[in-house]
Amino acid sequence: MSDAMIGYDTEFRIKPTPAATEFTPLAEVYSVTPPEASIDQVEVTSFKSPGRKREYIPALSDNGTASCEMNFVPGSATDLLIEALITSGSVVGAEIEYPNGTVVAFNCSVSGYSKGVPVDDRMTATVEFQVTGAVTITPGPEVAKAAGPVTDPVTTGEEG
């Protein structure tokens, strides 16, 4: 039987300030895109590269951006939080918790906030977050139990 699941009950949480200890859930979210890692490739081809083929080595990695789409409620706590983060330009902690309890944690700043206000449909907003530094993935309890003894969090973007 498959372990696949739907995204229902996923939550995107963010700290309202860099000094905050508690995360605030963003309200009315209906779609989440977690950080998308990429690794730059540096060309190191030389006159003696085997078979006249280009050669590459991995360079710096980038955890990219994360985003969420939500129902836009002007003046709501979520709207005001996003606007405050834009104004402050602060890097804050964020986390995404999936339905199975797995948590993806990262630091980020708001890099975009677009709103759609149609005449005959729901108002929506998309928030984009620039991820900075490492991303840590902590398996949820059920995942950890199924995985056996290897249940430590996985961190991307740092040498181990």
Short mmCIF file of N, CA and C in Angstrom, two decimals:
data_model
loop_
_atom_site.label_atom_id
_atom_site.label_comp_id
_atom_site.label_asym_id
_atom_site.label_seq_id
_atom_site.Cartn_x
_atom_site.Cartn_y
_atom_site.Cartn_z
N MET A 1 0.84 -1.18 0.00
CA MET A 1 0.00 0.00 0.00
C MET A 1 0.89 1.25 0.00
N SER A 2 0.48 2.22 -0.71
CA SER A 2 1.25 3.46 -0.85
C SER A 2 1.22 4.30 0.42
N ASP A 3 2.29 5.03 0.66
CA ASP A 3 2.35 5.98 1.77
C ASP A 3 1.98 7.39 1.32
N ALA A 4 1.53 7.55 0.08
CA ALA A 4 1.17 8.87 -0.45
C ALA A 4 0.05 9.49 0.38
N MET A 5 0.03 10.80 0.40
CA MET A 5 -1.00 11.50 1.16
C MET A 5 -1.36 12.79 0.46
N ILE A 6 -2.48 13.36 0.83
CA ILE A 6 -2.87 14.67 0.32
C ILE A 6 -2.28 15.73 1.26
N GLY A 7 -2.25 16.96 0.80
CA GLY A 7 -1.64 18.04 1.58
C GLY A 7 -2.53 18.64 2.66
N TYR A 8 -3.77 18.15 2.76
CA TYR A 8 -4.69 18.70 3.76
C TYR A 8 -4.05 18.69 5.14
N ASP A 9 -4.16 19.77 5.87
CA ASP A 9 -3.65 19.96 7.23
C ASP A 9 -2.17 20.38 7.26
N THR A 10 -1.58 20.68 6.09
CA THR A 10 -0.23 21.25 6.06
C THR A 10 -0.32 22.67 6.63
N GLU A 11 0.71 23.08 7.33
CA GLU A 11 0.71 24.41 7.94
C GLU A 11 2.02 25.12 7.65
N PHE A 12 1.93 26.41 7.29
CA PHE A 12 3.10 27.26 7.08
C PHE A 12 3.13 28.25 8.24
N ARG A 13 4.23 28.22 9.01
CA ARG A 13 4.36 29.09 10.18
C ARG A 13 5.60 29.96 10.04
N ILE A 14 5.52 31.15 10.59
CA ILE A 14 6.64 32.07 10.51
C ILE A 14 6.77 32.85 11.81
N LYS A 15 8.00 33.22 12.17
CA LYS A 15 8.22 34.04 13.36
C LYS A 15 7.97 35.50 12.97
N PRO A 16 7.24 36.25 13.79
CA PRO A 16 6.93 37.63 13.43
C PRO A 16 8.13 38.58 13.51
N THR A 17 9.15 38.22 14.28
CA THR A 17 10.36 39.03 14.40
C THR A 17 11.55 38.09 14.56
N PRO A 18 12.77 38.59 14.31
CA PRO A 18 13.94 37.73 14.50
C PRO A 18 14.10 37.23 15.94
N ALA A 19 13.64 38.00 16.91
CA ALA A 19 13.80 37.62 18.32
C ALA A 19 12.66 36.74 18.84
N ALA A 20 11.62 36.57 18.06
CA ALA A 20 10.46 35.79 18.51
C ALA A 20 10.85 34.34 18.78
N THR A 21 10.21 33.75 19.78
CA THR A 21 10.46 32.35 20.09
C THR A 21 9.34 31.45 19.58
N GLU A 22 8.19 32.02 19.32
CA GLU A 22 7.03 31.26 18.85
C GLU A 22 6.75 31.54 17.37
N PHE A 23 6.28 30.51 16.68
CA PHE A 23 5.88 30.66 15.28
C PHE A 23 4.41 31.04 15.21
N THR A 24 4.05 31.83 14.20
CA THR A 24 2.66 32.22 13.95
C THR A 24 2.19 31.53 12.67
N PRO A 25 1.12 30.74 12.73
CA PRO A 25 0.61 30.11 11.51
C PRO A 25 0.03 31.17 10.56
N LEU A 26 0.32 31.04 9.28
CA LEU A 26 -0.31 31.91 8.29
C LEU A 26 -1.70 31.35 8.02
N ALA A 27 -2.70 32.22 8.03
CA ALA A 27 -4.09 31.79 7.89
C ALA A 27 -4.50 31.69 6.41
N GLU A 28 -5.47 30.86 6.16
CA GLU A 28 -6.12 30.74 4.85
C GLU A 28 -5.20 30.22 3.74
N VAL A 29 -4.12 29.53 4.09
CA VAL A 29 -3.19 29.00 3.09
C VAL A 29 -3.81 27.77 2.43
N TYR A 30 -3.71 27.70 1.09
CA TYR A 30 -4.23 26.53 0.39
C TYR A 30 -3.19 25.86 -0.51
N SER A 31 -2.00 26.44 -0.63
CA SER A 31 -0.95 25.81 -1.42
C SER A 31 0.41 26.26 -0.89
N VAL A 32 1.35 25.32 -0.76
CA VAL A 32 2.68 25.61 -0.23
C VAL A 32 3.72 25.03 -1.19
N THR A 33 4.74 25.81 -1.46
CA THR A 33 5.90 25.31 -2.19
C THR A 33 7.09 25.40 -1.25
N PRO A 34 7.65 24.27 -0.83
CA PRO A 34 8.79 24.30 0.10
C PRO A 34 10.05 24.81 -0.60
N PRO A 35 11.10 25.08 0.18
CA PRO A 35 12.36 25.52 -0.44
C PRO A 35 12.82 24.56 -1.52
N GLU A 36 13.34 25.15 -2.60
CA GLU A 36 13.77 24.36 -3.75
C GLU A 36 15.28 24.52 -3.92
N ALA A 37 16.02 23.52 -3.52
CA ALA A 37 17.49 23.58 -3.55
C ALA A 37 18.03 23.40 -4.96
N SER A 38 19.13 24.09 -5.22
CA SER A 38 19.87 23.91 -6.47
C SER A 38 21.36 24.04 -6.15
N ILE A 39 22.18 23.47 -7.00
CA ILE A 39 23.62 23.53 -6.82
C ILE A 39 24.23 24.07 -8.11
N ASP A 40 24.95 25.18 -7.99
CA ASP A 40 25.64 25.75 -9.14
C ASP A 40 26.70 24.76 -9.63
N GLN A 41 26.97 24.82 -10.91
CA GLN A 41 28.01 23.99 -11.51
C GLN A 41 29.05 24.92 -12.14
N VAL A 42 30.32 24.69 -11.84
CA VAL A 42 31.41 25.50 -12.38
C VAL A 42 32.12 24.68 -13.45
N GLU A 43 32.26 25.29 -14.63
CA GLU A 43 32.96 24.59 -15.70
C GLU A 43 34.46 24.61 -15.43
N VAL A 44 35.08 23.45 -15.54
CA VAL A 44 36.52 23.32 -15.31
C VAL A 44 37.21 22.65 -16.51
N THR A 45 36.61 22.79 -17.68
CA THR A 45 37.17 22.20 -18.89
C THR A 45 38.56 22.78 -19.17
N SER A 46 39.44 21.90 -19.59
CA SER A 46 40.79 22.33 -19.96
C SER A 46 41.14 21.80 -21.35
N PHE A 47 42.32 22.17 -21.83
CA PHE A 47 42.78 21.68 -23.12
C PHE A 47 42.93 20.16 -23.14
N LYS A 48 43.06 19.57 -21.97
CA LYS A 48 43.29 18.13 -21.86
C LYS A 48 42.08 17.38 -21.30
N SER A 49 40.90 17.98 -21.30
CA SER A 49 39.70 17.30 -20.79
C SER A 49 39.45 16.04 -21.61
N PRO A 50 39.23 14.91 -20.94
CA PRO A 50 39.06 13.62 -21.64
C PRO A 50 37.95 13.66 -22.69
N GLY A 51 38.28 13.16 -23.87
CA GLY A 51 37.28 13.02 -24.93
C GLY A 51 36.74 14.33 -25.46
N ARG A 52 37.47 15.44 -25.24
CA ARG A 52 37.01 16.76 -25.68
C ARG A 52 35.63 17.09 -25.13
N LYS A 53 35.37 16.66 -23.92
CA LYS A 53 34.08 16.91 -23.27
C LYS A 53 34.24 17.95 -22.18
N ARG A 54 33.24 18.75 -22.01
CA ARG A 54 33.26 19.75 -20.93
C ARG A 54 33.19 19.03 -19.60
N GLU A 55 33.85 19.62 -18.60
CA GLU A 55 33.84 19.06 -17.25
C GLU A 55 33.31 20.11 -16.28
N TYR A 56 32.62 19.61 -15.24
CA TYR A 56 32.02 20.51 -14.25
C TYR A 56 32.28 19.97 -12.85
N ILE A 57 32.30 20.88 -11.90
CA ILE A 57 32.36 20.50 -10.49
C ILE A 57 31.25 21.24 -9.75
N PRO A 58 30.70 20.63 -8.71
CA PRO A 58 29.66 21.32 -7.96
C PRO A 58 30.25 22.51 -7.21
N ALA A 59 29.49 23.58 -7.14
CA ALA A 59 29.92 24.80 -6.46
C ALA A 59 28.98 25.08 -5.28
N LEU A 60 28.59 26.30 -5.12
CA LEU A 60 27.73 26.68 -4.00
C LEU A 60 26.30 26.20 -4.22
N SER A 61 25.66 25.84 -3.13
CA SER A 61 24.26 25.45 -3.21
C SER A 61 23.39 26.63 -2.75
N ASP A 62 22.16 26.59 -3.17
CA ASP A 62 21.22 27.66 -2.86
C ASP A 62 19.89 26.99 -2.53
N ASN A 63 19.32 27.30 -1.38
CA ASN A 63 18.04 26.70 -1.02
C ASN A 63 16.86 27.45 -1.61
N GLY A 64 17.13 28.43 -2.46
CA GLY A 64 16.10 29.04 -3.29
C GLY A 64 15.03 29.79 -2.54
N THR A 65 13.81 29.57 -2.96
CA THR A 65 12.66 30.26 -2.37
C THR A 65 11.63 29.25 -1.90
N ALA A 66 10.78 29.71 -1.02
CA ALA A 66 9.58 28.98 -0.61
C ALA A 66 8.42 29.94 -0.86
N SER A 67 7.24 29.41 -1.02
CA SER A 67 6.10 30.30 -1.23
C SER A 67 4.82 29.65 -0.73
N CYS A 68 3.82 30.48 -0.55
CA CYS A 68 2.50 29.96 -0.22
C CYS A 68 1.44 30.83 -0.88
N GLU A 69 0.36 30.18 -1.24
CA GLU A 69 -0.80 30.86 -1.80
C GLU A 69 -1.90 30.78 -0.77
N MET A 70 -2.65 31.87 -0.65
CA MET A 70 -3.68 31.92 0.38
C MET A 70 -4.87 32.76 -0.08
N ASN A 71 -5.96 32.56 0.63
CA ASN A 71 -7.09 33.46 0.46
C ASN A 71 -6.67 34.80 1.07
N PHE A 72 -6.81 35.88 0.30
CA PHE A 72 -6.40 37.20 0.77
C PHE A 72 -7.54 37.83 1.56
N VAL A 73 -7.25 38.15 2.81
CA VAL A 73 -8.21 38.86 3.67
C VAL A 73 -7.54 40.18 4.08
N PRO A 74 -7.89 41.28 3.40
CA PRO A 74 -7.24 42.55 3.69
C PRO A 74 -7.36 42.94 5.17
N GLY A 75 -6.25 43.35 5.76
CA GLY A 75 -6.26 43.79 7.16
C GLY A 75 -6.25 42.67 8.18
N SER A 76 -6.21 41.41 7.72
CA SER A 76 -6.18 40.29 8.66
C SER A 76 -4.83 40.23 9.36
N ALA A 77 -4.73 39.41 10.39
CA ALA A 77 -3.47 39.26 11.12
C ALA A 77 -2.37 38.76 10.18
N THR A 78 -2.71 37.84 9.27
CA THR A 78 -1.71 37.34 8.32
C THR A 78 -1.27 38.44 7.36
N ASP A 79 -2.21 39.20 6.83
CA ASP A 79 -1.89 40.31 5.92
C ASP A 79 -0.98 41.32 6.62
N LEU A 80 -1.31 41.70 7.83
CA LEU A 80 -0.51 42.68 8.56
C LEU A 80 0.87 42.14 8.92
N LEU A 81 0.96 40.83 9.24
CA LEU A 81 2.26 40.22 9.53
C LEU A 81 3.16 40.26 8.30
N ILE A 82 2.63 39.88 7.15
CA ILE A 82 3.44 39.89 5.92
C ILE A 82 3.88 41.32 5.60
N GLU A 83 2.98 42.27 5.71
CA GLU A 83 3.33 43.67 5.44
C GLU A 83 4.41 44.15 6.41
N ALA A 84 4.32 43.77 7.67
CA ALA A 84 5.33 44.17 8.67
C ALA A 84 6.69 43.56 8.33
N LEU A 85 6.70 42.31 7.88
CA LEU A 85 7.96 41.67 7.51
C LEU A 85 8.58 42.33 6.28
N ILE A 86 7.75 42.77 5.35
CA ILE A 86 8.26 43.50 4.18
C ILE A 86 8.89 44.81 4.63
N THR A 87 8.19 45.54 5.49
CA THR A 87 8.69 46.83 5.97
C THR A 87 10.00 46.68 6.74
N SER A 88 10.08 45.66 7.58
CA SER A 88 11.27 45.48 8.41
C SER A 88 12.46 44.93 7.63
N GLY A 89 12.18 44.15 6.59
CA GLY A 89 13.26 43.51 5.84
C GLY A 89 13.99 42.45 6.65
N SER A 90 13.39 42.00 7.73
CA SER A 90 14.03 41.06 8.65
C SER A 90 14.12 39.64 8.10
N VAL A 91 15.18 38.96 8.50
CA VAL A 91 15.30 37.52 8.27
C VAL A 91 14.72 36.85 9.50
N VAL A 92 13.74 35.98 9.30
CA VAL A 92 13.06 35.32 10.41
C VAL A 92 12.98 33.82 10.16
N GLY A 93 12.68 33.08 11.20
CA GLY A 93 12.50 31.65 11.09
C GLY A 93 11.15 31.31 10.50
N ALA A 94 11.11 30.23 9.73
CA ALA A 94 9.85 29.74 9.17
C ALA A 94 9.88 28.23 9.20
N GLU A 95 8.69 27.63 9.18
CA GLU A 95 8.62 26.18 9.12
C GLU A 95 7.33 25.76 8.42
N ILE A 96 7.45 24.63 7.75
CA ILE A 96 6.30 24.01 7.10
C ILE A 96 6.12 22.66 7.77
N GLU A 97 4.92 22.40 8.25
CA GLU A 97 4.63 21.09 8.83
C GLU A 97 3.63 20.37 7.96
N TYR A 98 4.04 19.16 7.53
CA TYR A 98 3.20 18.34 6.68
C TYR A 98 2.22 17.53 7.53
N PRO A 99 1.19 16.95 6.90
CA PRO A 99 0.19 16.19 7.65
C PRO A 99 0.77 15.02 8.47
N ASN A 100 1.92 14.48 8.07
CA ASN A 100 2.51 13.36 8.81
C ASN A 100 3.44 13.83 9.93
N GLY A 101 3.46 15.13 10.19
CA GLY A 101 4.27 15.67 11.28
C GLY A 101 5.70 16.03 10.90
N THR A 102 6.11 15.75 9.68
CA THR A 102 7.44 16.14 9.22
C THR A 102 7.50 17.66 9.13
N VAL A 103 8.61 18.24 9.64
CA VAL A 103 8.76 19.69 9.67
C VAL A 103 9.99 20.09 8.86
N VAL A 104 9.81 21.07 7.98
CA VAL A 104 10.89 21.68 7.21
C VAL A 104 11.09 23.07 7.80
N ALA A 105 12.29 23.33 8.37
CA ALA A 105 12.57 24.60 9.03
C ALA A 105 13.68 25.34 8.30
N PHE A 106 13.55 26.67 8.22
CA PHE A 106 14.53 27.48 7.50
C PHE A 106 14.39 28.95 7.92
N ASN A 107 15.41 29.73 7.62
CA ASN A 107 15.36 31.18 7.81
C ASN A 107 15.08 31.81 6.46
N CYS A 108 14.37 32.94 6.48
CA CYS A 108 13.98 33.57 5.22
C CYS A 108 13.58 35.02 5.43
N SER A 109 13.43 35.73 4.33
CA SER A 109 12.83 37.06 4.34
C SER A 109 11.79 37.09 3.25
N VAL A 110 10.82 37.97 3.39
CA VAL A 110 9.78 38.09 2.37
C VAL A 110 10.40 38.76 1.15
N SER A 111 10.26 38.12 -0.01
CA SER A 111 10.80 38.70 -1.24
C SER A 111 9.70 39.11 -2.21
N GLY A 112 8.46 38.77 -1.91
CA GLY A 112 7.35 39.17 -2.77
C GLY A 112 6.01 38.91 -2.11
N TYR A 113 5.07 39.80 -2.38
CA TYR A 113 3.71 39.65 -1.85
C TYR A 113 2.76 40.20 -2.91
N SER A 114 2.13 39.31 -3.67
CA SER A 114 1.21 39.76 -4.72
C SER A 114 -0.21 39.37 -4.35
N LYS A 115 -1.12 40.25 -4.71
CA LYS A 115 -2.53 40.06 -4.36
C LYS A 115 -3.38 40.13 -5.61
N GLY A 116 -4.39 39.29 -5.66
CA GLY A 116 -5.34 39.30 -6.76
C GLY A 116 -6.73 39.59 -6.23
N VAL A 117 -7.39 40.59 -6.83
CA VAL A 117 -8.71 41.00 -6.36
C VAL A 117 -9.67 41.02 -7.56
N PRO A 118 -10.22 39.85 -7.92
CA PRO A 118 -11.14 39.79 -9.06
C PRO A 118 -12.54 40.27 -8.66
N VAL A 119 -13.32 40.60 -9.65
CA VAL A 119 -14.67 41.07 -9.39
C VAL A 119 -15.61 39.94 -8.99
N ASP A 120 -15.34 38.70 -9.46
CA ASP A 120 -16.32 37.64 -9.26
C ASP A 120 -15.73 36.33 -8.73
N ASP A 121 -14.65 36.40 -7.98
CA ASP A 121 -14.04 35.20 -7.44
C ASP A 121 -13.36 35.58 -6.12
N ARG A 122 -12.81 34.60 -5.44
CA ARG A 122 -12.14 34.88 -4.18
C ARG A 122 -10.89 35.73 -4.40
N MET A 123 -10.57 36.56 -3.43
CA MET A 123 -9.32 37.32 -3.46
C MET A 123 -8.22 36.38 -2.98
N THR A 124 -7.07 36.45 -3.63
CA THR A 124 -5.95 35.57 -3.29
C THR A 124 -4.67 36.38 -3.12
N ALA A 125 -3.70 35.77 -2.48
CA ALA A 125 -2.38 36.38 -2.34
C ALA A 125 -1.33 35.28 -2.43
N THR A 126 -0.18 35.64 -2.94
CA THR A 126 0.98 34.74 -2.98
C THR A 126 2.12 35.44 -2.27
N VAL A 127 2.74 34.74 -1.34
CA VAL A 127 3.90 35.27 -0.62
C VAL A 127 5.10 34.43 -1.01
N GLU A 128 6.17 35.12 -1.39
CA GLU A 128 7.42 34.42 -1.72
C GLU A 128 8.46 34.78 -0.68
N PHE A 129 9.18 33.75 -0.23
CA PHE A 129 10.21 33.90 0.80
C PHE A 129 11.55 33.50 0.23
N GLN A 130 12.55 34.37 0.37
CA GLN A 130 13.92 34.01 -0.01
C GLN A 130 14.55 33.26 1.15
N VAL A 131 14.94 32.03 0.91
CA VAL A 131 15.54 31.20 1.95
C VAL A 131 17.01 31.58 2.07
N THR A 132 17.49 31.68 3.30
CA THR A 132 18.89 31.97 3.54
C THR A 132 19.47 30.91 4.47
N GLY A 133 20.61 30.38 4.11
CA GLY A 133 21.24 29.36 4.96
C GLY A 133 20.65 27.99 4.76
N ALA A 134 20.81 27.17 5.79
CA ALA A 134 20.44 25.76 5.74
C ALA A 134 18.94 25.54 5.91
N VAL A 135 18.47 24.41 5.41
CA VAL A 135 17.11 23.94 5.60
C VAL A 135 17.21 22.64 6.39
N THR A 136 16.42 22.52 7.45
CA THR A 136 16.44 21.31 8.27
C THR A 136 15.11 20.58 8.13
N ILE A 137 15.18 19.29 7.86
CA ILE A 137 13.98 18.45 7.72
C ILE A 137 13.97 17.46 8.88
N THR A 138 12.93 17.55 9.70
CA THR A 138 12.78 16.65 10.85
C THR A 138 11.59 15.73 10.58
N PRO A 139 11.84 14.43 10.41
CA PRO A 139 10.75 13.50 10.12
C PRO A 139 9.70 13.48 11.25
N GLY A 140 8.44 13.36 10.86
CA GLY A 140 7.37 13.24 11.83
C GLY A 140 7.45 11.90 12.55
N PRO A 141 6.71 11.74 13.64
CA PRO A 141 6.78 10.52 14.45
C PRO A 141 6.49 9.24 13.68
N GLU A 142 5.50 9.26 12.82
CA GLU A 142 5.16 8.05 12.06
C GLU A 142 6.24 7.72 11.05
N VAL A 143 6.80 8.75 10.42
CA VAL A 143 7.86 8.54 9.44
C VAL A 143 9.09 8.00 10.16
N ALA A 144 9.42 8.61 11.30
CA ALA A 144 10.59 8.19 12.07
C ALA A 144 10.45 6.73 12.52
N LYS A 145 9.25 6.36 12.95
CA LYS A 145 9.02 4.98 13.41
C LYS A 145 9.21 4.00 12.25
N ALA A 146 8.70 4.35 11.08
CA ALA A 146 8.82 3.47 9.92
C ALA A 146 10.26 3.40 9.41
N ALA A 147 11.02 4.48 9.61
CA ALA A 147 12.41 4.53 9.12
C ALA A 147 13.36 3.72 9.98
N GLY A 148 12.97 3.43 11.19
CA GLY A 148 13.85 2.66 12.07
C GLY A 148 14.79 3.56 12.84
N PRO A 149 16.00 3.10 13.09
CA PRO A 149 16.91 3.83 13.98
C PRO A 149 17.44 5.15 13.43
N VAL A 150 17.33 5.42 12.12
CA VAL A 150 17.86 6.66 11.55
C VAL A 150 16.76 7.71 11.57
N THR A 151 16.68 8.51 12.62
CA THR A 151 15.61 9.48 12.75
C THR A 151 16.12 10.89 13.00
N ASP A 152 17.44 11.11 12.84
CA ASP A 152 17.98 12.46 13.06
C ASP A 152 17.50 13.39 11.98
N PRO A 153 17.36 14.68 12.30
CA PRO A 153 17.01 15.65 11.26
C PRO A 153 18.07 15.69 10.16
N VAL A 154 17.63 16.01 8.97
CA VAL A 154 18.53 16.16 7.82
C VAL A 154 18.65 17.63 7.53
N THR A 155 19.88 18.12 7.38
CA THR A 155 20.10 19.53 7.08
C THR A 155 20.73 19.64 5.71
N THR A 156 20.15 20.51 4.87
CA THR A 156 20.71 20.77 3.55
C THR A 156 21.36 22.14 3.56
N GLY A 157 22.35 22.31 2.75
CA GLY A 157 22.98 23.60 2.62
C GLY A 157 24.14 23.80 3.58
N GLU A 158 24.54 22.78 4.31
CA GLU A 158 25.68 22.85 5.22
C GLU A 158 26.55 21.63 4.97
N GLU A 159 27.85 21.83 5.08
CA GLU A 159 28.73 20.66 5.00
C GLU A 159 28.69 19.93 6.32
N GLY A 160 28.64 18.61 6.28
CA GLY A 160 28.50 17.84 7.49
C GLY A 160 29.75 17.27 8.03
#
